[in-house]
mmCIF file of C-alpha atoms (C1' of nucleotides) in Angstrom:
data_model
loop_
_atom_site.group_PDB
_atom_site.id
_atom_site.type_symbol
_atom_site.label_atom_id
_atom_site.label_comp_id
_atom_site.label_asym_id
_atom_site.label_seq_id
_atom_site.Cartn_x
_atom_site.Cartn_y
_atom_site.Cartn_z
ATOM 1 C CA MET A 1 56.053 -11.554 -45.417
ATOM 2 C CA ALA A 2 55.257 -14.969 -44.003
ATOM 3 C CA ALA A 3 51.638 -14.562 -43.138
ATOM 4 C CA VAL A 4 49.479 -17.618 -42.815
ATOM 5 C CA ASP A 5 46.106 -18.324 -44.409
ATOM 6 C CA LEU A 6 43.756 -18.514 -41.481
ATOM 7 C CA THR A 7 41.072 -20.277 -43.507
ATOM 8 C CA SER A 8 43.157 -23.437 -43.134
ATOM 9 C CA HIS A 9 43.155 -23.070 -39.345
ATOM 10 C CA PRO A 10 40.321 -25.050 -37.766
ATOM 11 C CA GLY A 11 40.551 -23.086 -34.546
ATOM 12 C CA HIS A 12 40.026 -19.803 -36.308
ATOM 13 C CA LEU A 13 37.140 -21.227 -38.293
ATOM 14 C CA ALA A 14 35.646 -22.680 -35.123
ATOM 15 C CA ARG A 15 35.664 -19.277 -33.516
ATOM 16 C CA ARG A 16 33.995 -17.695 -36.519
ATOM 17 C CA LEU A 17 31.441 -20.491 -36.598
ATOM 18 C CA GLN A 18 30.559 -19.907 -33.000
ATOM 19 C CA GLN A 19 30.226 -16.175 -33.520
ATOM 20 C CA ALA A 20 27.958 -16.732 -36.479
ATOM 21 C CA HIS A 21 25.864 -19.070 -34.372
ATOM 22 C CA TYR A 22 25.692 -16.585 -31.517
ATOM 23 C CA LEU A 23 24.300 -13.919 -33.821
ATOM 24 C CA LEU A 24 21.717 -16.213 -35.354
ATOM 25 C CA TRP A 25 20.667 -17.455 -31.929
ATOM 26 C CA ASN A 26 20.095 -13.898 -30.819
ATOM 27 C CA THR A 27 17.862 -13.073 -33.738
ATOM 28 C CA MET A 28 16.021 -16.379 -34.101
ATOM 29 C CA VAL A 29 15.830 -17.951 -30.656
ATOM 30 C CA SER A 30 16.173 -15.536 -27.758
ATOM 31 C CA GLU A 31 17.928 -12.393 -26.608
ATOM 32 C CA GLU A 32 17.414 -13.365 -22.960
ATOM 33 C CA ILE A 33 18.455 -16.991 -22.808
ATOM 34 C CA THR A 34 21.795 -17.991 -24.278
ATOM 35 C CA SER A 35 22.689 -21.237 -25.944
ATOM 36 C CA PRO A 36 24.713 -22.548 -22.958
ATOM 37 C CA GLN A 37 21.819 -21.617 -20.667
ATOM 38 C CA PHE A 38 19.447 -23.587 -22.857
ATOM 39 C CA ALA A 39 21.832 -26.542 -22.730
ATOM 40 C CA VAL A 40 21.641 -26.466 -18.928
ATOM 41 C CA LEU A 41 17.837 -26.347 -18.920
ATOM 42 C CA ASN A 42 17.833 -29.202 -21.403
ATOM 43 C CA ALA A 43 20.160 -31.328 -19.270
ATOM 44 C CA LEU A 44 17.795 -30.915 -16.334
ATOM 45 C CA VAL A 45 14.775 -31.837 -18.411
ATOM 46 C CA ALA A 46 16.588 -35.022 -19.392
ATOM 47 C CA GLU A 47 17.805 -35.798 -15.871
ATOM 48 C CA PRO A 48 15.985 -33.850 -13.165
ATOM 49 C CA GLY A 49 17.710 -33.270 -9.859
ATOM 50 C CA LEU A 50 21.305 -33.383 -11.032
ATOM 51 C CA ASP A 51 23.949 -31.541 -9.063
ATOM 52 C CA GLN A 52 25.858 -28.597 -10.450
ATOM 53 C CA ARG A 53 29.088 -30.363 -11.275
ATOM 54 C CA THR A 54 27.337 -33.151 -13.164
ATOM 55 C CA VAL A 55 25.261 -30.716 -15.189
ATOM 56 C CA GLY A 56 28.495 -29.020 -16.148
ATOM 57 C CA GLU A 57 29.896 -32.327 -17.276
ATOM 58 C CA ARG A 58 26.816 -33.096 -19.376
ATOM 59 C CA VAL A 59 26.870 -29.821 -21.257
ATOM 60 C CA GLY A 60 30.633 -29.314 -21.342
ATOM 61 C CA LEU A 61 31.127 -26.406 -18.950
ATOM 62 C CA ASP A 62 33.857 -26.248 -16.320
ATOM 63 C CA ARG A 63 33.158 -25.736 -12.636
ATOM 64 C CA SER A 64 33.534 -21.958 -12.717
ATOM 65 C CA THR A 65 31.462 -21.350 -15.798
ATOM 66 C CA ILE A 66 28.635 -23.658 -14.771
ATOM 67 C CA ALA A 67 28.436 -21.823 -11.450
ATOM 68 C CA GLU A 68 27.951 -18.491 -13.221
ATOM 69 C CA VAL A 69 25.437 -19.823 -15.715
ATOM 70 C CA ILE A 70 23.381 -21.471 -12.979
ATOM 71 C CA SER A 71 23.393 -18.391 -10.782
ATOM 72 C CA ARG A 72 21.964 -16.395 -13.705
ATOM 73 C CA LEU A 73 19.278 -18.988 -14.343
ATOM 74 C CA ILE A 74 18.326 -18.915 -10.669
ATOM 75 C CA ARG A 75 18.276 -15.132 -10.644
ATOM 76 C CA ARG A 76 15.830 -15.300 -13.552
ATOM 77 C CA GLY A 77 13.621 -17.768 -11.786
ATOM 78 C CA LEU A 78 14.151 -20.663 -14.185
ATOM 79 C CA LEU A 79 15.987 -22.905 -11.717
ATOM 80 C CA ASP A 80 16.237 -23.498 -8.014
ATOM 81 C CA LYS A 81 18.809 -25.312 -5.957
ATOM 82 C CA VAL A 82 18.642 -27.090 -2.622
ATOM 83 C CA ARG A 83 21.355 -28.652 -0.518
ATOM 84 C CA ASP A 84 21.563 -32.389 -0.976
ATOM 85 C CA PRO A 85 20.510 -33.899 2.394
ATOM 86 C CA GLN A 86 22.664 -36.927 1.561
ATOM 87 C CA ASP A 87 25.787 -34.910 0.815
ATOM 88 C CA GLY A 88 26.180 -31.446 2.266
ATOM 89 C CA ARG A 89 28.693 -30.347 -0.358
ATOM 90 C CA ARG A 90 26.300 -30.701 -3.255
ATOM 91 C CA PHE A 91 23.386 -28.617 -4.434
ATOM 92 C CA LEU A 92 20.601 -30.347 -6.306
ATOM 93 C CA LEU A 93 19.126 -28.422 -9.197
ATOM 94 C CA GLY A 94 15.542 -28.343 -10.369
ATOM 95 C CA LEU A 95 13.592 -26.524 -13.061
ATOM 96 C CA THR A 96 10.872 -24.168 -11.961
ATOM 97 C CA ASP A 97 7.575 -24.109 -13.857
ATOM 98 C CA GLU A 98 8.832 -21.131 -15.774
ATOM 99 C CA GLY A 99 12.073 -22.928 -16.507
ATOM 100 C CA LEU A 100 10.109 -25.792 -17.978
ATOM 101 C CA ARG A 101 7.928 -23.470 -20.043
ATOM 102 C CA THR A 102 10.988 -21.638 -21.302
ATOM 103 C CA HIS A 103 12.641 -24.860 -22.322
ATOM 104 C CA ARG A 104 9.585 -25.951 -24.212
ATOM 105 C CA ARG A 105 9.223 -22.646 -25.991
ATOM 106 C CA LEU A 106 12.900 -22.468 -27.018
ATOM 107 C CA THR A 107 13.007 -26.073 -28.196
ATOM 108 C CA VAL A 108 10.794 -25.205 -31.135
ATOM 109 C CA ARG A 109 12.817 -22.165 -32.032
ATOM 110 C CA THR A 110 16.214 -23.853 -31.802
ATOM 111 C CA ALA A 111 15.012 -26.505 -34.229
ATOM 112 C CA ARG A 112 14.097 -23.814 -36.730
ATOM 113 C CA MET A 113 17.363 -22.028 -36.142
ATOM 114 C CA ASN A 114 19.432 -25.158 -36.694
ATOM 115 C CA GLN A 115 17.655 -25.643 -39.979
ATOM 116 C CA VAL A 116 18.526 -22.157 -41.135
ATOM 117 C CA PHE A 117 22.056 -22.407 -39.825
ATOM 118 C CA LEU A 118 22.743 -25.622 -41.725
ATOM 119 C CA SER A 119 20.761 -24.660 -44.825
ATOM 120 C CA PRO A 120 23.854 -23.895 -46.951
ATOM 121 C CA LEU A 121 24.677 -27.605 -46.795
ATOM 122 C CA SER A 122 22.869 -30.512 -48.433
ATOM 123 C CA ALA A 123 21.198 -33.074 -46.195
ATOM 124 C CA ALA A 124 24.102 -35.470 -46.591
ATOM 125 C CA GLU A 125 26.611 -32.731 -45.885
ATOM 126 C CA GLN A 126 24.731 -31.678 -42.775
ATOM 127 C CA THR A 127 24.964 -35.137 -41.289
ATOM 128 C CA LEU A 128 28.618 -35.381 -42.193
ATOM 129 C CA PHE A 129 29.325 -31.946 -40.795
ATOM 130 C CA LEU A 130 27.872 -32.759 -37.385
ATOM 131 C CA GLU A 131 29.727 -36.060 -37.344
ATOM 132 C CA LEU A 132 33.084 -34.482 -38.220
ATOM 133 C CA ILE A 133 32.802 -31.746 -35.598
ATOM 134 C CA GLN A 134 31.966 -34.336 -33.030
ATOM 135 C CA ARG A 135 34.849 -36.606 -33.911
ATOM 136 C CA VAL A 136 37.352 -33.757 -33.742
ATOM 137 C CA SER A 137 35.999 -32.429 -30.432
ATOM 138 C CA ASP A 138 35.818 -35.852 -28.844
ATOM 139 C CA ALA A 139 39.376 -36.658 -29.831
ATOM 140 C CA ALA A 140 40.686 -33.340 -28.521
ATOM 141 C CA GLU A 141 38.803 -33.793 -25.266
ATOM 142 C CA GLY A 142 40.348 -37.231 -24.985
ATOM 143 C CA LEU A 143 43.760 -35.559 -24.949
ATOM 144 C CA ARG A 144 42.816 -33.752 -21.726
ATOM 145 C CA ASN A 145 44.756 -35.818 -19.164
ATOM 146 C CA PRO A 146 46.473 -38.579 -21.018
ATOM 147 C CA GLY A 147 49.282 -39.587 -18.658
ATOM 148 C CA GLU A 148 51.837 -38.989 -21.368
ATOM 149 C CA PRO A 149 52.741 -35.726 -23.109
ATOM 150 C CA LEU A 150 50.895 -34.822 -26.289
ATOM 151 C CA VAL A 151 53.937 -33.636 -28.126
ATOM 152 C CA ALA A 152 57.616 -33.829 -27.718
ATOM 153 C CA PRO A 153 58.784 -30.516 -26.232
ATOM 154 C CA SER A 154 60.330 -28.353 -28.933
ATOM 155 C CA MET B 1 10.367 -35.391 -20.694
ATOM 156 C CA ALA B 2 11.059 -33.645 -23.964
ATOM 157 C CA ALA B 3 14.788 -33.152 -23.812
ATOM 158 C CA VAL B 4 16.685 -32.590 -27.005
ATOM 159 C CA ASP B 5 19.822 -34.359 -28.223
ATOM 160 C CA LEU B 6 22.436 -31.617 -28.255
ATOM 161 C CA THR B 7 24.747 -33.612 -30.519
ATOM 162 C CA SER B 8 22.458 -32.626 -33.373
ATOM 163 C CA HIS B 9 22.851 -28.927 -32.517
ATOM 164 C CA PRO B 10 25.648 -27.348 -34.544
ATOM 165 C CA GLY B 11 25.903 -24.414 -32.149
ATOM 166 C CA HIS B 12 26.510 -26.662 -29.203
ATOM 167 C CA LEU B 13 29.076 -28.656 -31.147
ATOM 168 C CA ALA B 14 30.749 -25.460 -32.319
ATOM 169 C CA ARG B 15 31.160 -24.354 -28.740
ATOM 170 C CA ARG B 16 32.656 -27.669 -27.739
ATOM 171 C CA LEU B 17 34.954 -27.578 -30.739
ATOM 172 C CA GLN B 18 36.214 -24.171 -29.780
ATOM 173 C CA GLN B 19 36.800 -25.225 -26.188
ATOM 174 C CA ALA B 20 38.729 -28.260 -27.365
ATOM 175 C CA HIS B 21 40.825 -26.019 -29.565
ATOM 176 C CA TYR B 22 41.444 -23.562 -26.761
ATOM 177 C CA LEU B 23 42.850 -26.317 -24.569
ATOM 178 C CA LEU B 24 45.075 -27.734 -27.285
ATOM 179 C CA TRP B 25 46.337 -24.266 -28.158
ATOM 180 C CA ASN B 26 47.316 -23.706 -24.544
ATOM 181 C CA THR B 27 49.323 -26.898 -24.319
ATOM 182 C CA MET B 28 50.834 -26.950 -27.821
ATOM 183 C CA VAL B 29 51.219 -23.329 -28.923
ATOM 184 C CA SER B 30 51.359 -20.784 -26.143
ATOM 185 C CA GLU B 31 49.989 -19.928 -22.712
ATOM 186 C CA GLU B 32 50.766 -16.255 -23.251
ATOM 187 C CA ILE B 33 49.460 -15.503 -26.698
ATOM 188 C CA THR B 34 45.907 -16.555 -27.555
ATOM 189 C CA SER B 35 44.585 -17.654 -30.898
ATOM 190 C CA PRO B 36 42.753 -14.354 -31.603
ATOM 191 C CA GLN B 37 45.916 -12.457 -30.678
ATOM 192 C CA PHE B 38 47.905 -14.556 -33.130
ATOM 193 C CA ALA B 39 45.298 -13.827 -35.798
ATOM 194 C CA VAL B 40 45.857 -10.089 -35.244
ATOM 195 C CA LEU B 41 49.628 -10.412 -35.496
ATOM 196 C CA ASN B 42 49.157 -12.475 -38.659
ATOM 197 C CA ALA B 43 46.873 -9.869 -40.244
ATOM 198 C CA LEU B 44 49.539 -7.228 -39.654
ATOM 199 C CA VAL B 45 52.246 -9.401 -41.142
ATOM 200 C CA ALA B 46 50.100 -9.775 -44.251
ATOM 201 C CA GLU B 47 49.159 -6.078 -44.421
ATOM 202 C CA PRO B 48 51.376 -3.838 -42.311
ATOM 203 C CA GLY B 49 50.017 -0.503 -41.175
ATOM 204 C CA LEU B 50 46.335 -1.335 -41.069
ATOM 205 C CA ASP B 51 44.078 0.566 -38.729
ATOM 206 C CA GLN B 52 42.297 -1.048 -35.830
ATOM 207 C CA ARG B 53 38.854 -1.375 -37.365
ATOM 208 C CA THR B 54 40.178 -2.994 -40.537
ATOM 209 C CA VAL B 55 42.240 -5.509 -38.590
ATOM 210 C CA GLY B 56 39.112 -6.427 -36.707
ATOM 211 C CA GLU B 57 37.325 -6.968 -39.990
ATOM 212 C CA ARG B 58 40.117 -9.160 -41.330
ATOM 213 C CA VAL B 59 40.155 -11.480 -38.329
ATOM 214 C CA GLY B 60 36.471 -11.327 -37.459
ATOM 215 C CA LEU B 61 36.438 -9.315 -34.249
ATOM 216 C CA ASP B 62 33.988 -6.514 -33.489
ATOM 217 C CA ARG B 63 35.071 -2.998 -32.577
ATOM 218 C CA SER B 64 35.024 -3.559 -28.820
ATOM 219 C CA THR B 65 36.805 -6.876 -28.819
ATOM 220 C CA ILE B 66 39.510 -5.802 -31.234
ATOM 221 C CA ALA B 67 40.227 -2.776 -29.031
ATOM 222 C CA GLU B 68 40.813 -5.016 -26.014
ATOM 223 C CA VAL B 69 42.951 -7.515 -27.902
ATOM 224 C CA ILE B 70 45.097 -4.771 -29.361
ATOM 225 C CA SER B 71 45.568 -3.026 -26.032
ATOM 226 C CA ARG B 72 46.878 -6.305 -24.601
ATOM 227 C CA LEU B 73 49.253 -6.799 -27.496
ATOM 228 C CA ILE B 74 50.558 -3.260 -27.026
ATOM 229 C CA ARG B 75 50.920 -3.771 -23.299
ATOM 230 C CA ARG B 76 53.067 -6.824 -24.079
ATOM 231 C CA GLY B 77 55.217 -4.912 -26.508
ATOM 232 C CA LEU B 78 54.216 -6.832 -29.632
ATOM 233 C CA LEU B 79 52.444 -3.939 -31.331
ATOM 234 C CA ASP B 80 52.486 -0.187 -31.407
ATOM 235 C CA LYS B 81 49.987 2.325 -32.683
ATOM 236 C CA VAL B 82 50.327 5.857 -33.996
ATOM 237 C CA ARG B 83 47.710 8.373 -35.015
ATOM 238 C CA ASP B 84 47.127 8.478 -38.726
ATOM 239 C CA PRO B 85 48.378 11.933 -39.856
ATOM 240 C CA GLN B 86 45.904 11.691 -42.755
ATOM 241 C CA ASP B 87 42.884 10.954 -40.560
ATOM 242 C CA GLY B 88 42.938 11.899 -36.919
ATOM 243 C CA ARG B 89 40.283 9.377 -35.946
ATOM 244 C CA ARG B 90 42.353 6.378 -36.927
ATOM 245 C CA PHE B 91 45.307 4.659 -35.309
ATOM 246 C CA LEU B 92 47.739 2.837 -37.534
ATOM 247 C CA LEU B 93 49.120 -0.424 -36.126
ATOM 248 C CA GLY B 94 52.548 -1.886 -36.558
ATOM 249 C CA LEU B 95 54.378 -4.956 -35.318
ATOM 250 C CA THR B 96 57.400 -4.435 -33.097
ATOM 251 C CA ASP B 97 60.494 -6.575 -33.614
ATOM 252 C CA GLU B 98 59.328 -8.774 -30.807
ATOM 253 C CA GLY B 99 55.884 -8.992 -32.369
ATOM 254 C CA LEU B 100 57.438 -10.197 -35.582
ATOM 255 C CA ARG B 101 59.615 -12.743 -33.775
ATOM 256 C CA THR B 102 56.597 -14.001 -31.810
ATOM 257 C CA HIS B 103 54.568 -14.416 -34.976
ATOM 258 C CA ARG B 104 57.369 -16.398 -36.596
ATOM 259 C CA ARG B 105 57.822 -18.641 -33.581
ATOM 260 C CA LEU B 106 54.093 -19.365 -33.197
ATOM 261 C CA THR B 107 53.566 -20.022 -36.885
ATOM 262 C CA VAL B 108 55.561 -23.220 -36.635
ATOM 263 C CA ARG B 109 53.721 -24.361 -33.567
ATOM 264 C CA THR B 110 50.239 -23.617 -34.867
ATOM 265 C CA ALA B 111 50.984 -25.740 -37.936
ATOM 266 C CA ARG B 112 51.873 -28.665 -35.684
ATOM 267 C CA MET B 113 48.828 -28.071 -33.533
ATOM 268 C CA ASN B 114 46.468 -27.987 -36.482
ATOM 269 C CA GLN B 115 47.883 -31.328 -37.586
ATOM 270 C CA VAL B 116 47.197 -32.887 -34.209
ATOM 271 C CA PHE B 117 43.792 -31.241 -33.943
ATOM 272 C CA LEU B 118 42.672 -32.646 -37.293
ATOM 273 C CA SER B 119 44.414 -35.988 -36.959
ATOM 274 C CA PRO B 120 41.216 -37.935 -36.172
ATOM 275 C CA LEU B 121 40.116 -37.205 -39.755
ATOM 276 C CA SER B 122 41.485 -38.567 -42.999
ATOM 277 C CA ALA B 123 43.149 -36.121 -45.379
ATOM 278 C CA ALA B 124 40.045 -35.944 -47.527
ATOM 279 C CA GLU B 125 37.826 -35.426 -44.495
ATOM 280 C CA GLN B 126 40.082 -32.658 -43.215
ATOM 281 C CA THR B 127 39.716 -30.687 -46.430
ATOM 282 C CA LEU B 128 36.000 -31.225 -46.440
ATOM 283 C CA PHE B 129 35.698 -30.280 -42.768
ATOM 284 C CA LEU B 130 37.395 -26.926 -43.271
ATOM 285 C CA GLU B 131 35.292 -26.248 -46.333
ATOM 286 C CA LEU B 132 32.020 -27.064 -44.594
ATOM 287 C CA ILE B 133 32.767 -24.880 -41.576
ATOM 288 C CA GLN B 134 33.633 -22.039 -43.861
ATOM 289 C CA ARG B 135 30.484 -22.366 -45.948
ATOM 290 C CA VAL B 136 28.268 -22.397 -42.881
ATOM 291 C CA SER B 137 30.026 -19.424 -41.246
ATOM 292 C CA ASP B 138 30.089 -17.388 -44.443
ATOM 293 C CA ALA B 139 26.388 -17.976 -45.016
ATOM 294 C CA ALA B 140 25.501 -17.022 -41.454
ATOM 295 C CA GLU B 141 27.645 -13.895 -41.667
ATOM 296 C CA GLY B 142 25.859 -12.998 -44.858
ATOM 297 C CA LEU B 143 22.629 -12.899 -42.870
ATOM 298 C CA ARG B 144 24.007 -10.048 -40.767
ATOM 299 C CA ASN B 145 22.217 -7.044 -42.265
ATOM 300 C CA PRO B 146 20.095 -8.277 -45.114
ATOM 301 C CA GLY B 147 17.428 -5.585 -45.470
ATOM 302 C CA GLU B 148 14.694 -8.125 -45.062
ATOM 303 C CA PRO B 149 13.883 -10.287 -42.050
ATOM 304 C CA LEU B 150 15.550 -13.690 -41.764
ATOM 305 C CA VAL B 151 12.467 -15.505 -40.620
ATOM 306 C CA ALA B 152 8.819 -14.863 -40.428
ATOM 307 C CA PRO B 153 8.016 -13.799 -36.853
ATOM 308 C CA SER B 154 6.368 -16.625 -34.920
ATOM 309 C "C1'" DG C 1 37.511 -42.343 16.291
ATOM 310 C "C1'" DT C 2 41.081 -39.279 14.184
ATOM 311 C "C1'" DC C 3 43.781 -37.417 10.579
ATOM 312 C "C1'" DA C 4 44.592 -37.220 5.652
ATOM 313 C "C1'" DA C 5 42.961 -37.297 0.982
ATOM 314 C "C1'" DT C 6 39.206 -36.278 -1.958
ATOM 315 C "C1'" DT C 7 35.388 -33.752 -3.643
ATOM 316 C "C1'" DA C 8 31.679 -29.749 -4.482
ATOM 317 C "C1'" DA C 9 31.425 -25.233 -4.637
ATOM 318 C "C1'" DT C 10 33.246 -20.471 -4.520
ATOM 319 C "C1'" DC C 11 36.451 -16.665 -5.382
ATOM 320 C "C1'" DA C 12 40.071 -13.896 -7.747
ATOM 321 C "C1'" DG C 13 41.928 -12.876 -11.975
ATOM 322 C "C1'" DG C 14 42.631 -12.817 -17.101
ATOM 323 C "C1'" DG C 15 40.738 -13.093 -21.775
ATOM 324 C "C1'" DC C 16 37.032 -13.250 -25.580
ATOM 325 C "C1'" DA C 17 32.467 -11.537 -27.531
ATOM 326 C "C1'" DC C 18 28.419 -8.669 -28.075
ATOM 327 C "C1'" DT C 19 25.258 -4.278 -27.638
ATOM 328 C "C1'" DG C 20 24.152 0.512 -26.870
ATOM 329 C "C1'" DA C 21 25.894 5.104 -25.757
ATOM 330 C "C1'" DT C 22 29.457 8.665 -26.067
ATOM 331 C "C1'" DT C 23 33.438 11.441 -27.949
ATOM 332 C "C1'" DA C 24 36.385 13.173 -31.449
ATOM 333 C "C1'" DT C 25 37.306 13.816 -36.111
ATOM 334 C "C1'" DT C 26 36.214 14.005 -40.855
ATOM 335 C "C1'" DT C 27 33.194 14.469 -44.765
ATOM 336 C "C1'" DC C 28 29.166 15.850 -47.015
ATOM 337 C "C1'" DT C 29 25.620 19.293 -48.094
ATOM 338 C "C1'" DC C 30 24.107 23.619 -48.741
ATOM 339 C "C1'" DG D 1 32.262 28.221 -44.151
ATOM 340 C "C1'" DA D 2 28.654 26.293 -40.950
ATOM 341 C "C1'" DG D 3 25.787 22.626 -39.603
ATOM 342 C "C1'" DA D 4 24.540 17.700 -40.331
ATOM 343 C "C1'" DA D 5 25.727 12.984 -41.259
ATOM 344 C "C1'" DA D 6 29.122 9.515 -41.035
ATOM 345 C "C1'" DT D 7 33.047 7.217 -39.079
ATOM 346 C "C1'" DA D 8 36.994 5.492 -35.605
ATOM 347 C "C1'" DA D 9 37.624 4.703 -31.190
ATOM 348 C "C1'" DT D 10 36.267 4.297 -26.280
ATOM 349 C "C1'" DC D 11 33.333 3.149 -22.326
ATOM 350 C "C1'" DA D 12 29.742 0.724 -19.568
ATOM 351 C "C1'" DG D 13 27.395 -3.392 -19.024
ATOM 352 C "C1'" DT D 14 26.423 -8.479 -19.674
ATOM 353 C "C1'" DG D 15 27.778 -13.144 -20.527
ATOM 354 C "C1'" DC D 16 30.979 -17.108 -21.605
ATOM 355 C "C1'" DC D 17 35.450 -19.580 -20.633
ATOM 356 C "C1'" DC D 18 39.602 -20.949 -18.350
ATOM 357 C "C1'" DT D 19 43.187 -21.571 -14.291
ATOM 358 C "C1'" DG D 20 44.827 -21.590 -9.598
ATOM 359 C "C1'" DA D 21 43.677 -20.972 -4.747
ATOM 360 C "C1'" DT D 22 40.416 -21.465 -0.951
ATOM 361 C "C1'" DT D 23 36.549 -23.313 1.978
ATOM 362 C "C1'" DA D 24 33.444 -26.773 3.588
ATOM 363 C "C1'" DA D 25 31.943 -31.382 3.716
ATOM 364 C "C1'" DT D 26 32.709 -36.343 3.043
ATOM 365 C "C1'" DT D 27 35.327 -40.512 2.587
ATOM 366 C "C1'" DG D 28 39.178 -43.445 3.399
ATOM 367 C "C1'" DA D 29 43.205 -45.255 6.073
ATOM 368 C "C1'" DC D 30 44.775 -46.511 10.282
#
DNA sequence: GTCAATTAATCAGGGCACTGATTATTTCTC
DNA sequence: GAGAAATAATCAGTGCCCTGATTAATTGAC
């Protein structure tokens, strides 16, 4: 009889938030292209010709995950990759015409979806909400490799 | 040249938030037990003897996912399940002694982790943050099966 | 120039999350 | 009481997310 109230646990709420978003994305944006996949397309619209690792950095996906996401996008003909002639370890990524079209099409829909998603909040709350999430995530990411331990061992 | 700023996309931020939480959980709480697994243990501390589907409902996991999570917890000896003599479709779940001990141990650590996770925000902001996430998630979950379409088709 | 350290990408393995289909049991209807 | 509808659980398939180990190429030290 010492159960905890999970509604005070930001991690639990974050998971539920993401699930809710996933569902809404599926109904309002696309059943084919996922939100992380769109983020990758978007990164390459912003900076064409990036390599795989850097794209992962831009959108917040680790080396393994970005590899999977990219291989799916290539399989679907939205991306192609060529070896960097300057550095034989790297692959340079580029959007295909269809990739570009897909990005354009989904951009409109994601805007609408974001509106619906945030509609329970007032305009001021929406701005605050985005800012708070960002501050918490940024701070936690900053704890990644800090040189000194985060907490004293119990 | 029509890339979007993903920092205004709540879904993208939600994903990053969850990743940040995942990392912090791993370093501050446990490398064995995950946050969803803890949520399941916690649900069974609050209401012992629930069946699998109901536990999933309580913690926000669908039928497939809850089945996997529970089978891992059983494999690790933290849970056991018995057929409901009243209803042969159901399994009733119970915490083992070790499951109970694990829940108790992790409860302390999650509290500390939540403090660290939210530390970039002031006390007032923390309260607001949790409330805003909850309102957005609840609203989006309410859109699940509404009888009428969410949006006019494009 | 050669060997060592670094770096980009891949692979193996574990866990979370969803959908659609299937199986077993119960409940509802007649 | 027999057949139909509903419900709990499982299975197959896809995708995201992480770590640790491995491979191939480049860079740096000497």
